[in-house]
GROMACS .gro file of C-alpha atoms in nm:
model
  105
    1UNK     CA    1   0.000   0.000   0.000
    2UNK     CA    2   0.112   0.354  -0.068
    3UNK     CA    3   0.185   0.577   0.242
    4UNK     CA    4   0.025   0.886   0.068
    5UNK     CA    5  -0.298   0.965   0.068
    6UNK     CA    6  -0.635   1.235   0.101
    7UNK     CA    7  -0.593   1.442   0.396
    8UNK     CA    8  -0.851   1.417   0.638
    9UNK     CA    9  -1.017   1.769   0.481
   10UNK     CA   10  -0.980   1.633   0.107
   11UNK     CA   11  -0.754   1.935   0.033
   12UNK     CA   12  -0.419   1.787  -0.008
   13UNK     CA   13  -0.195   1.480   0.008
   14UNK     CA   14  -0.052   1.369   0.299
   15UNK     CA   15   0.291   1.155   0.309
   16UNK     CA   16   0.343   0.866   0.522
   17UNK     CA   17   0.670   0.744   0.369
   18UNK     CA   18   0.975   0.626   0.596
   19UNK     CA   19   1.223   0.899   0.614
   20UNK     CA   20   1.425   0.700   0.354
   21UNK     CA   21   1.199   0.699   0.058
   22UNK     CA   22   1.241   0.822  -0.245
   23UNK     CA   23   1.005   1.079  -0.237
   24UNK     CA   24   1.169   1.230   0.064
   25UNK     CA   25   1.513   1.240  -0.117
   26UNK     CA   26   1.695   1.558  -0.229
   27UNK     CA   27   1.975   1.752  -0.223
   28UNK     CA   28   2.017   1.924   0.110
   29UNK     CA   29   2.130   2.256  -0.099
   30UNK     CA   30   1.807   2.462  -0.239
   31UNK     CA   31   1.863   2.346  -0.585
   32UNK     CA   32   1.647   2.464  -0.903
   33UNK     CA   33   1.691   2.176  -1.070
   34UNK     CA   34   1.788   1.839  -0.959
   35UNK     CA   35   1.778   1.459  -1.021
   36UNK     CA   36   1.855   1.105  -0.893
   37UNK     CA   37   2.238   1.213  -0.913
   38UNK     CA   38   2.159   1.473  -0.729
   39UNK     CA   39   2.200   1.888  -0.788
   40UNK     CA   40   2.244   1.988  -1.138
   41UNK     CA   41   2.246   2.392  -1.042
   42UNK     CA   42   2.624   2.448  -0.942
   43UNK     CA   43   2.914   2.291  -0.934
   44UNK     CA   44   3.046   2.072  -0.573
   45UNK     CA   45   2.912   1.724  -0.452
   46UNK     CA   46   2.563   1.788  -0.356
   47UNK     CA   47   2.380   1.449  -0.327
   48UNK     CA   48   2.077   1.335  -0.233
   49UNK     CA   49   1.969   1.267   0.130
   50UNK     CA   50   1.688   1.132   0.323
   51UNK     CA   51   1.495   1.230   0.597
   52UNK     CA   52   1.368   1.553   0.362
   53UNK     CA   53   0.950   1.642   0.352
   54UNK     CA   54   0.779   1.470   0.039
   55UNK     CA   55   0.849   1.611  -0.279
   56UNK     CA   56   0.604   1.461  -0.473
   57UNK     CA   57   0.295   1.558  -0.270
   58UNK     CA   58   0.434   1.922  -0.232
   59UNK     CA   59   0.429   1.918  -0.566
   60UNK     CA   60   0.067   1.783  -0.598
   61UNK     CA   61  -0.044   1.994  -0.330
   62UNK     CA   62   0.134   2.310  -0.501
   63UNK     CA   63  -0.072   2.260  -0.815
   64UNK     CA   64  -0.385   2.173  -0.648
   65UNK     CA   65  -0.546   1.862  -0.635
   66UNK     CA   66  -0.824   1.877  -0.869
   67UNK     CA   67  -0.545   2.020  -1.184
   68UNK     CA   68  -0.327   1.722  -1.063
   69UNK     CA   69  -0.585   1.432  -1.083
   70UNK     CA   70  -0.452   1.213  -1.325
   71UNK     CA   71  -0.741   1.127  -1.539
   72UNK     CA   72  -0.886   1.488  -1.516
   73UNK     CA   73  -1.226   1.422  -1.747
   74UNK     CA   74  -1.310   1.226  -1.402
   75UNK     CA   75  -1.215   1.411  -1.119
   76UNK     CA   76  -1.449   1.311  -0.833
   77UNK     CA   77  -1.618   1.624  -0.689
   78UNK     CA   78  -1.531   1.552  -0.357
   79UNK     CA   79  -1.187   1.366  -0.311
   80UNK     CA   80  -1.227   1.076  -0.030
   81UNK     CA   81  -1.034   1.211   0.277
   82UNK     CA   82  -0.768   0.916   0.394
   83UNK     CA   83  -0.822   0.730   0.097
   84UNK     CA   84  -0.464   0.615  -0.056
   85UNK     CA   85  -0.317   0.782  -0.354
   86UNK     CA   86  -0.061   0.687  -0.635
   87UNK     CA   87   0.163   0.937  -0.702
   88UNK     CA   88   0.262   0.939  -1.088
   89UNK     CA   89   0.529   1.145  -1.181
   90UNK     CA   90   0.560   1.057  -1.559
   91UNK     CA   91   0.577   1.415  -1.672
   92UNK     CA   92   0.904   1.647  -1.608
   93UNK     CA   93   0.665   1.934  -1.576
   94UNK     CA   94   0.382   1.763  -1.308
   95UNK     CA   95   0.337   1.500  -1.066
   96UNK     CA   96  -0.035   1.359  -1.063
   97UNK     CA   97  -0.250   1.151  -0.837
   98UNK     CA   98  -0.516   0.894  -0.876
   99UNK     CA   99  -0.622   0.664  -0.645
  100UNK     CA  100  -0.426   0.336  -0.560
  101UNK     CA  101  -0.597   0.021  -0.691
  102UNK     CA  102  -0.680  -0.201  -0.426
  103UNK     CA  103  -0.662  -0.586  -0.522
  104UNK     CA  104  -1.029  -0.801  -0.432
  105UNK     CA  105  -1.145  -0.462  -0.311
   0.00000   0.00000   0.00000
């Protein structure tokens, strides 16, 4: 199971990753632009770390969830607070959401 998901308002996306997750991985500089190598802005070893807040959901939550839904023809009219949430980040412009399939659900 994913550890995002609703908030308990339906406003945003909550992260419930361990500390060591990929999502809460970054540079500990305040890069513009970064990757899996790590800061692409200036020169000097600048890795990623853990322990950071959750870049994807900042993201999501940044945008707003309803322009981040990932099938966006369908966008419920009232996201399902605590329900989990795939993050999809597919696009080097946006990180989307949908909900996560649940198997014999």
């Amino acid at each position: 199971m994913s550890g995002h998901k609703i908030s308990v308002s339906g406003l945003s996306i909550e992260c419930h990753e361990a500390p060591d997750a990929d999502c809460r991985k970054r540079p500990n500089c305040e890069p513009e632009e970064w990757d899996t190598a790590g800061c692409r802005d200036h020169s000097g070893e600048h890795k990623l770390t853990t322990g950071h807040d959750c870049w994807l959901s900042e993201w999501v939550n940044g945008s707003g969830l309803e322009d981040s839904y990932y099938d966006f023809d369908k966008y419920p009219i009232t996201p399902t607070p605590n329900a989990p949430v795939e993050l999809i980040n597919e696009h080097p412009d946006a990180v989307l959401w949908k909900y996560e399939e649940i198997p014999n659900a």
